[in-house]
Short mmCIF file of C-alpha atoms in Angstrom, two decimals:
data_model
loop_
_atom_site.label_atom_id
_atom_site.label_comp_id
_atom_site.label_asym_id
_atom_site.label_seq_id
_atom_site.Cartn_x
_atom_site.Cartn_y
_atom_site.Cartn_z
CA MET A 14 -31.56 20.28 -25.19
CA THR A 15 -32.82 21.70 -21.73
CA PRO A 16 -30.45 21.94 -18.96
CA GLU A 17 -32.96 19.39 -16.90
CA ARG A 18 -31.94 16.96 -19.91
CA MET A 19 -28.38 17.61 -19.94
CA ALA A 20 -28.22 16.74 -16.28
CA ALA A 21 -30.21 13.94 -16.58
CA ALA A 22 -28.16 12.46 -19.31
CA TRP A 23 -24.85 13.34 -17.53
CA LEU A 24 -26.40 11.36 -14.40
CA LEU A 25 -27.25 8.16 -16.68
CA CYS A 26 -23.90 8.55 -17.80
CA LEU A 27 -22.55 7.94 -14.61
CA VAL A 28 -24.47 5.44 -13.74
CA VAL A 29 -23.74 3.42 -16.81
CA ALA A 30 -20.07 4.03 -15.99
CA GLY A 31 -20.59 2.66 -12.84
CA LEU A 32 -21.94 -0.15 -13.69
CA VAL A 33 -19.55 -1.18 -16.44
CA TYR A 34 -16.65 -0.66 -14.19
CA PHE A 35 -18.41 -3.14 -11.79
CA VAL A 36 -18.35 -5.37 -14.01
CA ARG A 37 -15.20 -4.96 -15.21
CA LEU A 38 -13.79 -5.21 -11.60
CA PHE A 39 -15.82 -8.35 -10.64
CA LEU A 40 -14.53 -10.23 -13.84
CA ARG A 41 -11.16 -9.19 -13.97
CA SER A 42 -9.99 -9.16 -10.26
CA ASP A 43 -10.57 -12.31 -7.42
CA TYR A 44 -12.83 -9.89 -5.70
CA SER A 45 -16.00 -11.41 -4.48
CA THR A 46 -19.38 -9.79 -5.40
CA TRP A 47 -19.39 -7.81 -1.90
CA GLU A 48 -15.58 -6.66 -2.56
CA SER A 49 -16.27 -5.50 -5.63
CA CYS A 50 -19.22 -3.54 -4.39
CA LEU A 51 -16.45 -2.18 -1.54
CA TYR A 52 -13.82 -1.18 -3.98
CA LEU A 53 -16.06 -0.26 -6.72
CA PRO A 54 -15.43 3.65 -5.07
CA THR A 55 -11.77 3.13 -5.40
CA TYR A 56 -11.92 2.16 -9.19
CA LEU A 57 -14.05 4.93 -10.42
CA MET A 58 -12.10 7.47 -8.67
CA GLY A 59 -8.51 6.21 -9.83
CA ARG A 60 -9.86 5.93 -13.12
CA LEU A 61 -12.33 9.27 -13.27
CA LEU A 62 -10.58 11.72 -10.86
CA TRP A 63 -7.09 10.81 -10.37
CA ARG A 64 -6.38 8.87 -13.97
CA VAL A 65 -4.25 6.30 -12.67
CA HIS A 66 -2.59 4.42 -15.37
CA PHE A 67 0.36 1.92 -15.17
CA THR A 68 3.78 1.95 -17.10
CA ASN A 69 4.44 -1.85 -16.79
CA SER A 70 2.70 -5.11 -16.34
CA ALA A 71 2.49 -6.27 -12.64
CA PRO A 72 4.90 -9.02 -11.86
CA PRO A 73 3.33 -12.76 -11.65
CA GLU A 74 4.25 -13.01 -7.69
CA ILE A 75 1.07 -10.65 -7.02
CA LYS A 76 -0.95 -13.65 -7.66
CA HIS A 77 0.64 -15.13 -4.74
CA GLY A 78 1.60 -14.15 -1.04
CA ALA A 79 3.72 -10.94 -0.98
CA VAL A 80 4.62 -7.76 0.84
CA LEU A 81 3.06 -4.49 -1.75
CA ALA A 82 5.69 -1.85 -0.42
CA ALA A 83 5.17 1.66 -2.17
CA ASN A 84 6.79 5.23 -1.74
CA HIS A 85 4.25 7.16 0.21
CA ARG A 86 3.07 10.92 -0.94
CA SER A 87 -0.56 11.02 -0.20
CA SER A 88 -3.19 9.90 1.99
CA VAL A 89 -4.67 8.10 -1.01
CA ASP A 90 -1.86 6.07 -2.03
CA PRO A 91 -3.33 3.03 -0.59
CA PHE A 92 -6.13 3.31 -3.11
CA PHE A 93 -3.38 3.24 -5.86
CA VAL A 94 -1.85 -0.11 -4.44
CA GLN A 95 -5.11 -1.63 -4.36
CA LEU A 96 -5.66 -0.87 -7.96
CA ALA A 97 -2.41 -1.99 -8.88
CA ALA A 98 -2.95 -5.65 -6.92
CA ARG A 99 -6.71 -6.18 -8.39
CA ARG A 100 -7.33 -8.43 -5.10
CA ARG A 101 -7.31 -7.72 -1.38
CA VAL A 102 -4.76 -5.64 0.18
CA HIS A 103 -4.44 -5.88 3.94
CA TRP A 104 -3.17 -2.91 5.69
CA MET A 105 -1.62 -2.11 8.97
CA VAL A 106 -4.60 0.75 10.78
CA ALA A 107 -3.95 2.33 13.97
CA GLN A 108 -6.03 0.93 16.51
CA GLU A 109 -8.20 3.71 17.27
CA TYR A 110 -9.20 4.14 13.73
CA CYS A 111 -10.20 0.39 14.04
CA GLN A 112 -12.33 1.20 16.75
CA HIS A 113 -13.95 4.46 15.20
CA LEU A 114 -17.81 4.41 15.43
CA VAL A 115 -17.86 5.57 11.88
CA PHE A 116 -14.66 4.34 10.27
CA GLY A 117 -14.56 1.08 12.54
CA PRO A 118 -17.05 -0.89 10.49
CA LEU A 119 -15.70 -0.14 7.47
CA LEU A 120 -12.15 -1.26 8.14
CA ARG A 121 -13.12 -3.76 9.78
CA ALA A 122 -15.07 -5.07 6.71
CA LEU A 123 -12.08 -4.60 4.92
CA GLN A 124 -9.64 -6.70 6.96
CA VAL A 125 -6.94 -4.33 8.10
CA ILE A 126 -4.79 -5.54 10.67
CA PRO A 127 -4.99 -3.13 13.58
CA THR A 128 -1.58 -2.26 15.00
CA ASN A 129 -0.35 -0.16 18.08
CA ARG A 130 1.59 3.19 17.31
CA SER A 131 2.78 3.57 20.99
CA GLY A 132 5.76 1.06 20.08
CA MET A 133 7.05 -2.19 18.25
CA ASP A 134 3.77 -4.27 17.78
CA THR A 135 4.37 -8.01 17.76
CA ALA A 136 0.67 -9.28 17.12
CA CYS A 137 0.49 -6.82 14.16
CA THR A 138 3.92 -8.38 12.91
CA LYS A 139 2.42 -12.07 13.29
CA ALA A 140 -0.63 -10.96 11.65
CA ALA A 141 0.92 -9.20 8.48
CA MET A 142 3.03 -12.69 8.45
CA ARG A 143 0.43 -15.23 8.92
CA ILE A 144 -1.46 -13.35 5.84
CA THR A 145 1.12 -13.45 3.58
CA ARG A 146 2.02 -17.18 4.23
CA GLU A 147 -1.30 -17.92 3.12
CA GLY A 148 -1.02 -16.54 -0.07
CA ARG A 149 -2.28 -13.07 0.80
CA LEU A 150 -1.30 -9.43 0.02
CA VAL A 151 -0.07 -6.78 2.79
CA GLY A 152 0.68 -3.36 1.69
CA MET A 153 3.10 -1.40 3.64
CA PHE A 154 4.95 1.86 3.25
CA PRO A 155 8.74 1.67 4.36
CA GLU A 156 8.63 5.47 4.78
CA ALA A 157 6.30 5.14 7.77
CA LYS A 158 4.43 8.36 7.22
CA ILE A 159 3.45 10.56 3.90
CA ASN A 160 6.94 12.17 2.51
CA GLN A 161 6.18 16.26 1.85
CA CYS A 162 9.82 17.04 1.08
CA ALA A 163 11.65 17.37 -2.01
CA GLU A 164 13.45 14.31 -1.77
CA PRO A 165 11.74 10.78 -3.20
CA LEU A 166 12.26 8.95 -0.36
CA LEU A 167 12.08 9.35 3.65
CA PRO A 168 14.31 7.60 5.89
CA LEU A 169 13.43 3.95 5.88
CA ARG A 170 11.80 1.33 8.52
CA ALA A 171 12.54 -2.48 8.01
CA GLY A 172 9.32 -3.54 8.78
CA ALA A 173 8.07 -4.84 5.20
CA ALA A 174 11.74 -6.37 4.78
CA LEU A 175 10.94 -8.34 8.25
CA VAL A 176 7.69 -9.63 7.31
CA ALA A 177 8.95 -10.76 3.97
CA LEU A 178 11.78 -12.30 5.56
CA ARG A 179 10.17 -14.32 8.35
CA SER A 180 7.33 -15.57 5.57
CA HIS A 181 9.82 -15.92 2.99
CA VAL A 182 7.96 -14.16 0.66
CA PRO A 183 8.81 -11.19 -1.66
CA ILE A 184 8.63 -7.72 -1.55
CA ILE A 185 7.04 -6.31 -4.77
CA PRO A 186 8.22 -2.33 -5.29
CA LEU A 187 5.61 0.53 -6.50
CA TRP A 188 6.73 3.57 -7.42
CA ILE A 189 3.59 6.10 -7.41
CA GLU A 190 4.07 8.91 -8.94
CA GLY A 191 1.91 12.36 -9.28
CA SER A 192 -0.30 11.42 -6.01
CA PRO A 193 -2.79 14.59 -5.28
CA PHE A 194 -1.31 16.13 -2.43
CA GLY A 195 -3.37 19.02 -0.12
CA ASN A 196 -3.36 20.70 3.62
CA SER A 197 -5.62 17.71 4.99
CA VAL A 198 -6.12 13.95 4.59
CA TRP A 199 -9.19 14.62 3.06
CA SER A 200 -8.20 16.85 0.31
CA PRO A 201 -6.75 14.65 -2.35
CA LEU A 202 -10.76 12.73 -2.53
CA PHE A 203 -11.51 16.24 -4.08
CA ILE A 204 -8.26 16.90 -6.14
CA PRO A 205 -7.91 15.61 -10.03
CA ALA A 206 -4.40 14.31 -10.58
CA ARG A 207 -2.94 12.02 -13.05
CA VAL A 208 -0.90 9.07 -11.23
CA ARG A 209 1.59 6.79 -12.71
CA ILE A 210 2.36 3.34 -11.00
CA THR A 211 5.31 1.60 -12.11
CA PHE A 212 6.07 -2.11 -11.03
CA GLY A 213 9.88 -3.05 -9.83
CA GLU A 214 11.38 -6.17 -9.58
CA PRO A 215 10.46 -8.41 -6.75
CA LEU A 216 12.85 -8.87 -3.82
CA TYR A 217 13.41 -12.43 -2.48
CA ALA A 218 14.86 -13.02 0.83
CA PRO A 219 18.32 -14.62 1.69
CA VAL A 220 17.92 -18.38 1.16
CA ASP A 221 19.54 -18.86 4.25
CA ALA A 222 16.81 -16.19 6.16
CA PRO A 223 15.42 -17.93 9.27
CA GLN A 224 11.92 -18.86 8.66
CA ALA A 225 9.11 -17.89 11.82
CA THR A 226 9.13 -21.25 13.99
CA THR A 227 5.73 -22.05 15.56
CA GLU A 228 6.77 -20.45 18.70
CA GLU A 229 7.20 -17.32 16.83
CA LYS A 230 3.70 -17.68 14.84
CA ASN A 231 1.86 -18.16 18.38
CA GLY A 232 3.92 -16.67 21.07
CA PRO A 233 6.55 -13.64 21.58
CA THR A 234 8.61 -12.87 18.76
CA SER A 235 12.34 -13.46 18.69
CA PRO A 236 14.89 -10.44 18.22
CA PRO A 237 14.39 -10.11 14.44
CA ASP A 238 17.83 -10.53 12.31
CA LEU A 239 18.24 -6.31 11.86
CA SER A 240 21.30 -7.12 9.45
CA GLN A 241 19.01 -9.06 6.78
CA SER A 242 15.95 -6.69 6.99
CA ASP A 243 17.85 -3.45 6.75
CA ALA A 244 19.56 -4.77 3.81
CA LEU A 245 16.48 -6.04 1.95
CA ILE A 246 14.64 -2.75 2.40
CA VAL A 247 17.83 -1.05 1.43
CA GLN A 248 17.35 -3.08 -1.89
CA TRP A 249 13.81 -1.96 -2.01
CA GLY A 250 14.92 1.85 -1.58
CA ALA A 251 17.48 1.79 -4.18
CA GLN A 252 15.05 -0.14 -6.45
CA ILE A 253 12.30 2.64 -5.99
CA LEU A 254 15.24 5.39 -6.51
CA VAL A 255 16.20 3.98 -9.65
CA LEU A 256 12.41 4.05 -10.68
CA ALA A 257 12.09 7.69 -9.66
CA GLY A 258 14.80 8.61 -12.15
CA ARG A 259 17.63 9.06 -9.25
CA ALA A 260 20.07 5.95 -10.30
CA GLY A 261 23.10 5.72 -8.20
CA ALA A 262 21.27 7.51 -5.08
CA LEU A 263 21.55 5.40 -1.66
CA PRO A 264 18.52 5.44 0.53
CA GLU A 265 19.03 6.09 4.14
CA LEU A 266 17.56 3.84 6.79
CA ALA A 267 16.05 5.61 10.14
CA SER A 268 17.96 4.04 12.67
CA GLN A 269 21.26 5.45 10.85
CA ARG A 270 19.55 8.96 10.87
CA LYS A 271 18.99 8.46 14.58
CA ARG A 272 22.39 7.60 15.41
CA ARG A 273 23.64 10.13 13.43
CA ASN A 274 21.88 12.90 15.24
CA ARG A 275 22.74 11.45 18.67
CA THR A 276 26.26 11.48 17.44
CA HIS A 277 25.97 15.45 16.81
CA GLU A 278 24.08 15.92 20.13
#
């Protein structure tokens, strides 16, 4: 066979593989036809480039309103959470990206939640609460940034727990192992990997946790119960550490580290 025919055969195989994945994505997920088109590249790269596989089955709670909370090692980790969900996941994305000339239209099509990174964004939090109460999924990274150190978890922020507490939905832990990492946010798009994803046990808010009132849904948000949200996110971190093979280790809260640093100053 000539090189030209080999190249044509290879391209044909890629086209056929794309069509097969599109049909599987459309039939096996809750995506609409348009959503299937949007997420098809994610599925192709996840299966062919990053070889994503799951070590266990997703809990039934993933079919309802929930917060999907994962560890964060790579800029493409949202793709892996999306693969795990098999339905639309709403992400909090910085406002400036949502207004970007190139990325803005795509992010709006994916129905992300614009957020202000300059401080606590109550509008963003209320939007996430509304989405989960409607039976949809919100994805969050409690580490708040990409972990580039040797420890399995950075100090945790309780935003994911706050959304779950106020909406009375579970947090579903996900441990992502083997994420590709490069020198820039674009590098993982070209790095082969073998990614393993493990679901943890869903974590529920205490039965006496306060639920959002009408005023909190539509107006200013009252001060959160930090003790409950901190406790819930620590439970998430402890479960992630078990999945990472660090049973017995205790997660640290970002607020604890700040207090400790002030003490040593």
